[in-house]
PDB file of C-alpha atoms in Angstrom:
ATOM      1  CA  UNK A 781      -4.129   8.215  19.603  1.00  0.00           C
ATOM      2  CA  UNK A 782      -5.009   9.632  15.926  1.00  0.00           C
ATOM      3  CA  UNK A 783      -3.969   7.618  13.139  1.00  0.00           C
ATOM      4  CA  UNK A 784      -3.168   9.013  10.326  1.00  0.00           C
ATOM      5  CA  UNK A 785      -5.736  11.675   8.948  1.00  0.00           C
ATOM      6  CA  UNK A 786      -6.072  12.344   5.323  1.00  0.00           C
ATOM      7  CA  UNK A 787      -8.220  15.319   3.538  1.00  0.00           C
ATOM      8  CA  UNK A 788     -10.238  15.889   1.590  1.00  0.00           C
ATOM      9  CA  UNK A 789     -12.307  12.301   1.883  1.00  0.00           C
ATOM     10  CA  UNK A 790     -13.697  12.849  -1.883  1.00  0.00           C
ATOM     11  CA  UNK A 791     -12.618  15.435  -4.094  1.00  0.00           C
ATOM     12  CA  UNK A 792     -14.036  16.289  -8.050  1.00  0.00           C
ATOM     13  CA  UNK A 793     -12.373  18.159  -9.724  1.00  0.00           C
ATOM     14  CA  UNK A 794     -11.997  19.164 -13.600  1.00  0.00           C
ATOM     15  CA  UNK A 795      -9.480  18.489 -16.292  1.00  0.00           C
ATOM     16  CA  UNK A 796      -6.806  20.765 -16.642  1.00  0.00           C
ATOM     17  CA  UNK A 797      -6.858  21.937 -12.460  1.00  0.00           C
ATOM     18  CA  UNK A 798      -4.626  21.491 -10.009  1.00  0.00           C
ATOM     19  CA  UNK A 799      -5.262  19.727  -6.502  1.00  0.00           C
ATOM     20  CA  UNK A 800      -3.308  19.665  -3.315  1.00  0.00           C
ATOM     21  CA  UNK A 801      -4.082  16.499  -0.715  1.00  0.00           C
ATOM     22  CA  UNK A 802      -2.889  16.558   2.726  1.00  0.00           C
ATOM     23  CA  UNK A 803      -1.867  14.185   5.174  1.00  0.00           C
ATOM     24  CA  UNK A 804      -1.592  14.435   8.820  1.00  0.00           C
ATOM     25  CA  UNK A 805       1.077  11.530   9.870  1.00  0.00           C
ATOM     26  CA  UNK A 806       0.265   9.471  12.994  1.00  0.00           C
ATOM     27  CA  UNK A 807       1.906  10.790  16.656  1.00  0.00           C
ATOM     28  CA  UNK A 808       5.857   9.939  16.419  1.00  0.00           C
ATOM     29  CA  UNK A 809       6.036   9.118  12.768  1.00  0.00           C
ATOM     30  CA  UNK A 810       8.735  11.339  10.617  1.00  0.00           C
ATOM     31  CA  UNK A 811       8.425   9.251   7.613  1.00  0.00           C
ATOM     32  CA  UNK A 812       5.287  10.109   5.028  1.00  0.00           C
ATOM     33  CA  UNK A 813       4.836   8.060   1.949  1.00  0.00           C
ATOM     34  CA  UNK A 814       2.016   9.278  -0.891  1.00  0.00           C
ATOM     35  CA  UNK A 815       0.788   5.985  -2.633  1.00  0.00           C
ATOM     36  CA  UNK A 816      -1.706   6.076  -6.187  1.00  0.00           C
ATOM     37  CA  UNK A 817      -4.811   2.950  -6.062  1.00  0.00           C
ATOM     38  CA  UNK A 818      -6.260   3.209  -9.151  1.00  0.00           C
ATOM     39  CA  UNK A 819      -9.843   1.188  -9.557  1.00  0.00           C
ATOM     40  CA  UNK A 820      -8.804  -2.578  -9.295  1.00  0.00           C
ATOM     41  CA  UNK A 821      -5.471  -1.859  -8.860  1.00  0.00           C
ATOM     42  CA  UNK A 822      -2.999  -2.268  -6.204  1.00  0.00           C
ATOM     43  CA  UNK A 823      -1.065   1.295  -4.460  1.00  0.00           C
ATOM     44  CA  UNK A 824       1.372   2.462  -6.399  1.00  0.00           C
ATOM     45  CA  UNK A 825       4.462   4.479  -4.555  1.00  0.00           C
ATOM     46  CA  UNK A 826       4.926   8.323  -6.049  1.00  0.00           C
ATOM     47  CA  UNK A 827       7.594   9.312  -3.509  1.00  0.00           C
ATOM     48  CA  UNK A 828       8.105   9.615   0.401  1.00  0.00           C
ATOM     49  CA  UNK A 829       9.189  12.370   2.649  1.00  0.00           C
ATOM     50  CA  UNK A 830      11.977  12.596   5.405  1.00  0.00           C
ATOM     51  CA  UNK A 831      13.135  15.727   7.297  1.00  0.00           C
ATOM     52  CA  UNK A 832      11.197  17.641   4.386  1.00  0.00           C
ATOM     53  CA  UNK A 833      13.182  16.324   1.816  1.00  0.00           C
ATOM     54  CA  UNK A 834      12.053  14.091  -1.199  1.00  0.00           C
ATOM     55  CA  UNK A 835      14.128  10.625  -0.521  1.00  0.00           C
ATOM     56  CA  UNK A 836      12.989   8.491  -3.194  1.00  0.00           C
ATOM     57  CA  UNK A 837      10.573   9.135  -6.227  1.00  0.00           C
ATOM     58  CA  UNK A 838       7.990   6.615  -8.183  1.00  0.00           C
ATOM     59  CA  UNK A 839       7.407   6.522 -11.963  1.00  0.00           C
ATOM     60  CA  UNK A 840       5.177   9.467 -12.008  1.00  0.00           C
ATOM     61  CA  UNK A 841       5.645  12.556 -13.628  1.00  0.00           C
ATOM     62  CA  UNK A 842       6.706  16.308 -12.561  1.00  0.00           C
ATOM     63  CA  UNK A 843       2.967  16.957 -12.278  1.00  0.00           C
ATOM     64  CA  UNK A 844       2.926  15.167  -9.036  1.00  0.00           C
ATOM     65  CA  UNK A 845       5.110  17.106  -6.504  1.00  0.00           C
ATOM     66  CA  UNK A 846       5.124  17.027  -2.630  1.00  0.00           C
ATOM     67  CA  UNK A 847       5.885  18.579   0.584  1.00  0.00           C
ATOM     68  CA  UNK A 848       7.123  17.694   3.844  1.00  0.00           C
ATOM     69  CA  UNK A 849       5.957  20.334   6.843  1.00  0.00           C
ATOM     70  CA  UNK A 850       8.579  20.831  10.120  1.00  0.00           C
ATOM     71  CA  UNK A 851       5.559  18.743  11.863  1.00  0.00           C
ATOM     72  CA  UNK A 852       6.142  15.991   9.873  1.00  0.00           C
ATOM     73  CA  UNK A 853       2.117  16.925   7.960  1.00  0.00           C
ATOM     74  CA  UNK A 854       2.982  16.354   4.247  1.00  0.00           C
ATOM     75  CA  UNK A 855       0.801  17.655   0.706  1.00  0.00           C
ATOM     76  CA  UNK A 856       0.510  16.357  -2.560  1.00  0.00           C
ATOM     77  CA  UNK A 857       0.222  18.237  -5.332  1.00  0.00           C
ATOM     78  CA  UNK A 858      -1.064  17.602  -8.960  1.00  0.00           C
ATOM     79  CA  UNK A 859      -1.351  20.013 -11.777  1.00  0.00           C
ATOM     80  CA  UNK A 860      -2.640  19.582 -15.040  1.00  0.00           C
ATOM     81  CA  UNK A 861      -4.702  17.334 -14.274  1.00  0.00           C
ATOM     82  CA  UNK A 862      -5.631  14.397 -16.152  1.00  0.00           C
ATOM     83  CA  UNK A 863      -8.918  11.979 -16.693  1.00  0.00           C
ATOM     84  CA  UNK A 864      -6.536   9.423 -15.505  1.00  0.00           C
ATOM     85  CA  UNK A 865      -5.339  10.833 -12.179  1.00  0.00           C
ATOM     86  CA  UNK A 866      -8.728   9.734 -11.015  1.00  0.00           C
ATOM     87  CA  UNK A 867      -7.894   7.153  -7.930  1.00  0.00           C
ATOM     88  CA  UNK A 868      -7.810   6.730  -4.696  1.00  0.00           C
ATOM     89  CA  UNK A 869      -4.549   8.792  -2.649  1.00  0.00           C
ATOM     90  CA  UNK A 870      -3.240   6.980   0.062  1.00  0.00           C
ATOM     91  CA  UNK A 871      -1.161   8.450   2.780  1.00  0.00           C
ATOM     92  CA  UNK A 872       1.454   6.442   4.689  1.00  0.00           C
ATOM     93  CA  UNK A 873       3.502   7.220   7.928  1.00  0.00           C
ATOM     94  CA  UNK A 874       6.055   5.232   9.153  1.00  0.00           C
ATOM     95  CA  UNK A 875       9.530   5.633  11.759  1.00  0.00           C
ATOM     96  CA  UNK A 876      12.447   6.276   9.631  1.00  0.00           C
ATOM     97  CA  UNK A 877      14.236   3.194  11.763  1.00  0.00           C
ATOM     98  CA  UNK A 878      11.307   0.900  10.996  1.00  0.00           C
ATOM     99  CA  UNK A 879      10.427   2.300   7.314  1.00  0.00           C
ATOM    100  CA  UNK A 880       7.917  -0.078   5.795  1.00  0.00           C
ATOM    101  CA  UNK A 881       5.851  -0.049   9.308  1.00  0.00           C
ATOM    102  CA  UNK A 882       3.453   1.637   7.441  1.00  0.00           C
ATOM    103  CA  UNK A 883       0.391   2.780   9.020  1.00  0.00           C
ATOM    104  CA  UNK A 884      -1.891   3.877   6.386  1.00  0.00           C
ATOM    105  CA  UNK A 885      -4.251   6.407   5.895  1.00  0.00           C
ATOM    106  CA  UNK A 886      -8.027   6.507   4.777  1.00  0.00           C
ATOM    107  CA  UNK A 887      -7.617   7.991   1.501  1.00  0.00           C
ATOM    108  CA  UNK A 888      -8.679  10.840  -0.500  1.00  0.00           C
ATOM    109  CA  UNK A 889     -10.905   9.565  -3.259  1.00  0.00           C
ATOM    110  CA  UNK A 890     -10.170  12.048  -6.448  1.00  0.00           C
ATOM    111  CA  UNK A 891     -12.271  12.240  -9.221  1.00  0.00           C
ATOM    112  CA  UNK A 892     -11.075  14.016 -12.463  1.00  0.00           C
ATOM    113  CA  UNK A 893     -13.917  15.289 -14.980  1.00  0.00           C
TER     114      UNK A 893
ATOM    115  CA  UNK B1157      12.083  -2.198 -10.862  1.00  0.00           C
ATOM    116  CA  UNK B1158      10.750  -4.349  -8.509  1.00  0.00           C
ATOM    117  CA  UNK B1159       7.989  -6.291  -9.831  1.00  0.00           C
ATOM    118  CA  UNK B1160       5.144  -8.340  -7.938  1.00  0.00           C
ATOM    119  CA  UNK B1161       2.639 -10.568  -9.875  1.00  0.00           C
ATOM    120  CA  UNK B1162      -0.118 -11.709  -7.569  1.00  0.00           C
ATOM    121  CA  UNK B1163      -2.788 -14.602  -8.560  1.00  0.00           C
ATOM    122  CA  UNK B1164      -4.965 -15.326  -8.719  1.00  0.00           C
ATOM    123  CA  UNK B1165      -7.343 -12.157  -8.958  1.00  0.00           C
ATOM    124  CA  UNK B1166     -10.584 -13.028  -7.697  1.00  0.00           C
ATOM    125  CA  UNK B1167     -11.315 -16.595  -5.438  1.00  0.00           C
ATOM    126  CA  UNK B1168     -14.513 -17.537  -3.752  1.00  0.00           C
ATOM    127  CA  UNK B1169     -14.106 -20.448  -0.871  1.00  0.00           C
ATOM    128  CA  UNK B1170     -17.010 -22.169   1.323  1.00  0.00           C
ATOM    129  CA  UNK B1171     -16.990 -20.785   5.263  1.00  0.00           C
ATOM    130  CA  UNK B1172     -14.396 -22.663   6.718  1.00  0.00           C
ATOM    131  CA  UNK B1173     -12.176 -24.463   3.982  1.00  0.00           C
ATOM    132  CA  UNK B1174      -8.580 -22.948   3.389  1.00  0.00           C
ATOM    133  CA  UNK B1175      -7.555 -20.025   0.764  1.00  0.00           C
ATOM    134  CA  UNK B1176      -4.200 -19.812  -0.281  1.00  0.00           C
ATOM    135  CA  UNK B1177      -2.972 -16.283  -2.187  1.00  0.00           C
ATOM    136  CA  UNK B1178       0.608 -16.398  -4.590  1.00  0.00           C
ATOM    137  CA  UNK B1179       2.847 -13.708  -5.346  1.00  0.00           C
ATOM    138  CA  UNK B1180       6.144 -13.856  -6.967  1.00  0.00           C
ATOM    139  CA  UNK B1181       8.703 -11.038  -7.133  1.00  0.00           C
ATOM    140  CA  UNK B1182      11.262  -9.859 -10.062  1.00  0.00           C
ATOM    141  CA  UNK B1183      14.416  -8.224  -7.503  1.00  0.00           C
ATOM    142  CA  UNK B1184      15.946 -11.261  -5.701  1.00  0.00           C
ATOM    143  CA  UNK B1185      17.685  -8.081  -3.313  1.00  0.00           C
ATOM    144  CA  UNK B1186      13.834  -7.799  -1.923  1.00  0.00           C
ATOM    145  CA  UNK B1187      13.951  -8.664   1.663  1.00  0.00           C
ATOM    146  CA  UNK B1188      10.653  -7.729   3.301  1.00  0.00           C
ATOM    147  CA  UNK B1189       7.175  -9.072   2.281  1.00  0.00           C
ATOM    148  CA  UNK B1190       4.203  -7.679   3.736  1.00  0.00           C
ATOM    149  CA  UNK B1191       0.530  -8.960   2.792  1.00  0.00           C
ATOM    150  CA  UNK B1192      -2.640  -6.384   3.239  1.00  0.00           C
ATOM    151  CA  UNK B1193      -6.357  -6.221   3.617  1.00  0.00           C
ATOM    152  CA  UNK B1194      -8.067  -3.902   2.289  1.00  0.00           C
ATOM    153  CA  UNK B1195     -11.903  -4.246   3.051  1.00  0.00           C
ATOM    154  CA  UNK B1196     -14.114  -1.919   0.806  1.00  0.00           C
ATOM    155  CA  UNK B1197     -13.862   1.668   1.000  1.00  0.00           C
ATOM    156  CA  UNK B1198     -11.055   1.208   3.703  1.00  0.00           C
ATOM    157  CA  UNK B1199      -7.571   1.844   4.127  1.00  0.00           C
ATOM    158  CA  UNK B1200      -5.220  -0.970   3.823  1.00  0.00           C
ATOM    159  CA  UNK B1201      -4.493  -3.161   6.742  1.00  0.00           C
ATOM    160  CA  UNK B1202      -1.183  -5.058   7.474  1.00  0.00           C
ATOM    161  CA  UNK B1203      -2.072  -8.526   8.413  1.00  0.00           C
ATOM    162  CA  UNK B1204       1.234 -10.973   8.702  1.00  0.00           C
ATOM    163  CA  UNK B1205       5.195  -9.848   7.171  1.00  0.00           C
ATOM    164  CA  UNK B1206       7.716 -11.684   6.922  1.00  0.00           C
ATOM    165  CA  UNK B1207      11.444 -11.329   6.257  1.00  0.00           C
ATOM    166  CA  UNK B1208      13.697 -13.107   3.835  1.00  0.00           C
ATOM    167  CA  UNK B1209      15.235 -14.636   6.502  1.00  0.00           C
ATOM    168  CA  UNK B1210      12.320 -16.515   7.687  1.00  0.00           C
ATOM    169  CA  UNK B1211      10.258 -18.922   5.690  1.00  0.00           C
ATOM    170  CA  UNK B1212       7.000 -19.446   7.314  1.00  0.00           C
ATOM    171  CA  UNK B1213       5.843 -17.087  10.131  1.00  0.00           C
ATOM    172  CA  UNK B1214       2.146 -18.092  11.443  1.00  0.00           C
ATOM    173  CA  UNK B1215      -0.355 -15.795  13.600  1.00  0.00           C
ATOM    174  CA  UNK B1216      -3.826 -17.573  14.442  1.00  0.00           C
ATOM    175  CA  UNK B1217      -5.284 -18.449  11.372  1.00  0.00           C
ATOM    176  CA  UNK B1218      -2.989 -16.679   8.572  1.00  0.00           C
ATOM    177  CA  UNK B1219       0.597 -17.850   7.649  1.00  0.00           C
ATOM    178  CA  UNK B1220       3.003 -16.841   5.274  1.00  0.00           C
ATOM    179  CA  UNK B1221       5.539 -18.907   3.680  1.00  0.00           C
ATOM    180  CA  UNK B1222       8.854 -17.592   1.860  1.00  0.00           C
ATOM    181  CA  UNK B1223      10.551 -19.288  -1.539  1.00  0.00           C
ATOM    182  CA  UNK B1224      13.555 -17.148  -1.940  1.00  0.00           C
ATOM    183  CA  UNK B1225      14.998 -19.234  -4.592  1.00  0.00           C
ATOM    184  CA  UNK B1226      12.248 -19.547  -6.527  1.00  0.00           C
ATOM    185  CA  UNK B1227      11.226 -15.778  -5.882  1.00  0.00           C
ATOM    186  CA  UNK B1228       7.722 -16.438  -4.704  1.00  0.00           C
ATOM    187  CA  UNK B1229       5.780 -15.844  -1.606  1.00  0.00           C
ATOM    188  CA  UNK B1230       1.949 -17.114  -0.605  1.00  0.00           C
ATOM    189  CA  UNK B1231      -0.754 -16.484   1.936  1.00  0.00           C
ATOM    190  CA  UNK B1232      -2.853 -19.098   3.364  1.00  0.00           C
ATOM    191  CA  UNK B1233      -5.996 -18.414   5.699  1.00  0.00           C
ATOM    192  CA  UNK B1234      -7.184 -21.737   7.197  1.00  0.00           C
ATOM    193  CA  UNK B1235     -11.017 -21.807   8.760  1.00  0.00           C
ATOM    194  CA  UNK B1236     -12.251 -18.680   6.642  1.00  0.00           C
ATOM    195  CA  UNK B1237     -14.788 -16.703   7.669  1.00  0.00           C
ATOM    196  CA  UNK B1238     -17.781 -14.107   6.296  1.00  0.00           C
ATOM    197  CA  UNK B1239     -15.293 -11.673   7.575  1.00  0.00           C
ATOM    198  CA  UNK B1240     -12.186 -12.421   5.869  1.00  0.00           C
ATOM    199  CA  UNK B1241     -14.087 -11.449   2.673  1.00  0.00           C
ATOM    200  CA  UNK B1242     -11.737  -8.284   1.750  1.00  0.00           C
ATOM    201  CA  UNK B1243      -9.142  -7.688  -1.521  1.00  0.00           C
ATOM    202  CA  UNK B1244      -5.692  -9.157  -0.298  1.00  0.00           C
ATOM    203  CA  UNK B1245      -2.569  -7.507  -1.805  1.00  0.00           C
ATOM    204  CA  UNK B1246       0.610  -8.794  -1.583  1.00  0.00           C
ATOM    205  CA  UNK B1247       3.650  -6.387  -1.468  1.00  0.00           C
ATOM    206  CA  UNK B1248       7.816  -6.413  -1.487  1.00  0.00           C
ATOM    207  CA  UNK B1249      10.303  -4.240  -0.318  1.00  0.00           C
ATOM    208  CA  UNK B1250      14.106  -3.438   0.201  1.00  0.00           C
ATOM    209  CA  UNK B1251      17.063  -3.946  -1.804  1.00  0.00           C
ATOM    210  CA  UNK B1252      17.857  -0.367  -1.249  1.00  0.00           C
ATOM    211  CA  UNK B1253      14.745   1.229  -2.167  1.00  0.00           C
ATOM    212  CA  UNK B1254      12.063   2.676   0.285  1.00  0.00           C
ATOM    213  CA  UNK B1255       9.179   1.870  -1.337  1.00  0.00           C
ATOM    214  CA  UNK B1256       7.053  -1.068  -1.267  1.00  0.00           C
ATOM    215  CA  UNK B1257       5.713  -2.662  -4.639  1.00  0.00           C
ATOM    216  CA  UNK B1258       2.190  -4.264  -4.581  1.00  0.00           C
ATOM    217  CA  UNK B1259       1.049  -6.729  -6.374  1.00  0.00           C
ATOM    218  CA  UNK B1260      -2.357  -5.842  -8.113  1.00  0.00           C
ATOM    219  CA  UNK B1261      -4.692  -7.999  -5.509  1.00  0.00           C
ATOM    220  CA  UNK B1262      -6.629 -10.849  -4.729  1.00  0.00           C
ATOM    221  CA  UNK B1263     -10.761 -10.814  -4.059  1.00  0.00           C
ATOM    222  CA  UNK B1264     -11.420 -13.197  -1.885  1.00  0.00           C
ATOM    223  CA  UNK B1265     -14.895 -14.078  -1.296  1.00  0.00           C
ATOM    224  CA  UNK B1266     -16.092 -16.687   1.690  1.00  0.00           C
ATOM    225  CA  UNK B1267     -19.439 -17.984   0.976  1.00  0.00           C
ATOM    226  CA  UNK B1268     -21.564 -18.619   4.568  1.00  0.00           C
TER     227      UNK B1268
END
């Protein structure tokens, strides 16, 4: 059974671009949740997805917007990007009845230059 | 907001003696208290939960005890290992929101 499947694994890109991640949510999860780890840091929540709608937003700015696929796959997108988006993306699915049973995914690994 | 303080940051045990990890947590609606592993260049791991209606829950080796009053929540490992070497973060959750906040993580080192 796949897990949850994140891509790009590593991504570079250049100050100023935009970026789109994507997430592939494990079998039978509805739920996606898009989490920032910065170096050192612990995840940090920018929103989560149900039924293709935006349910609940972090303290990150419009730059940072999502979407929520009919088969439950979710993107994130940046624009504008800054030296300081640089961190590791981290995907989580989860049941909507059981919404912190998070199973998490690998990670896309941006780099901002 | 939620907010989780975590300490301390980096802690280095002999193979075998006993690590204990502390969090404490702002929003006294929190209700659900996960702790992760997150091994290098991995994705994190759920290890033990617990609810605020518990205050200890125990699985092998790992146990997690609840303080509601005082706000604060800890993980102890008994009889590390090499392989619990990993960053540890604690995390909380509810009181309406659907997000979990972490706290900023532990480095735990277990010297063979």
């Amino acid at each position: 059974d796949a897990g949850v499947t994140q891509s790009p694994t590593h991504l570079i890109k250049t100050r100023g671009q935009q970026v789109t991640l994507r997430c592939s949510p494990k079998s039978g999860h509805d739920t996606v949740s898009w989490y920032q780890q910065a170096l050192g840091q612990g995840p940090q929540f920018i929103f989560q997805y149900y039924e293709e709608e935006e349910r609940q937003r972090g303290n990150f700015p419009d730059r940072f917007s999502g979407h929520q696929f009919p088969n439950y796959s979710s993107e994130l997108n940046v624009n504008a990007l800054l030296l300081g988006d640089s961190a590791l993306y981290l995907c989580a699915s989860s049941f909507l009845s059981d919404i912190y049973g998070y199973t998490f995914g690998s990670g896309t690994r941006l780099t901002v230059v | 907001g939620e907010n989780v303080e975590q300490h301390p940051s980096t802690l280095s045990v002999q193979e075998g003696d006993s690590a204990v990890i502390k969090c404490t947590y702002s929003d006294s609606a929190s209700n659900y208290f996960p702790w992760y592993k997150q091994e290098l260049g991995k994705r994190p791991q759920l290890i033990i939960d617990i609810r605020s209606n518990v205050g200890e829950k125990k699985d092998q080796r790992i146990a997690v005890t609840l303080n509601k009053t005082a706000k604060h929540f800890s993980l102890h490992i008994t009889e590390t290992q090499p392989e619990d070497s990993a960053v540890y973060f604690c995390a909380a959750g509810g009181a309406g929101s659907y997000q979990l906040t972490f706290g900023k993580g532990t480095k735990l080192s277990v010297i063979p």
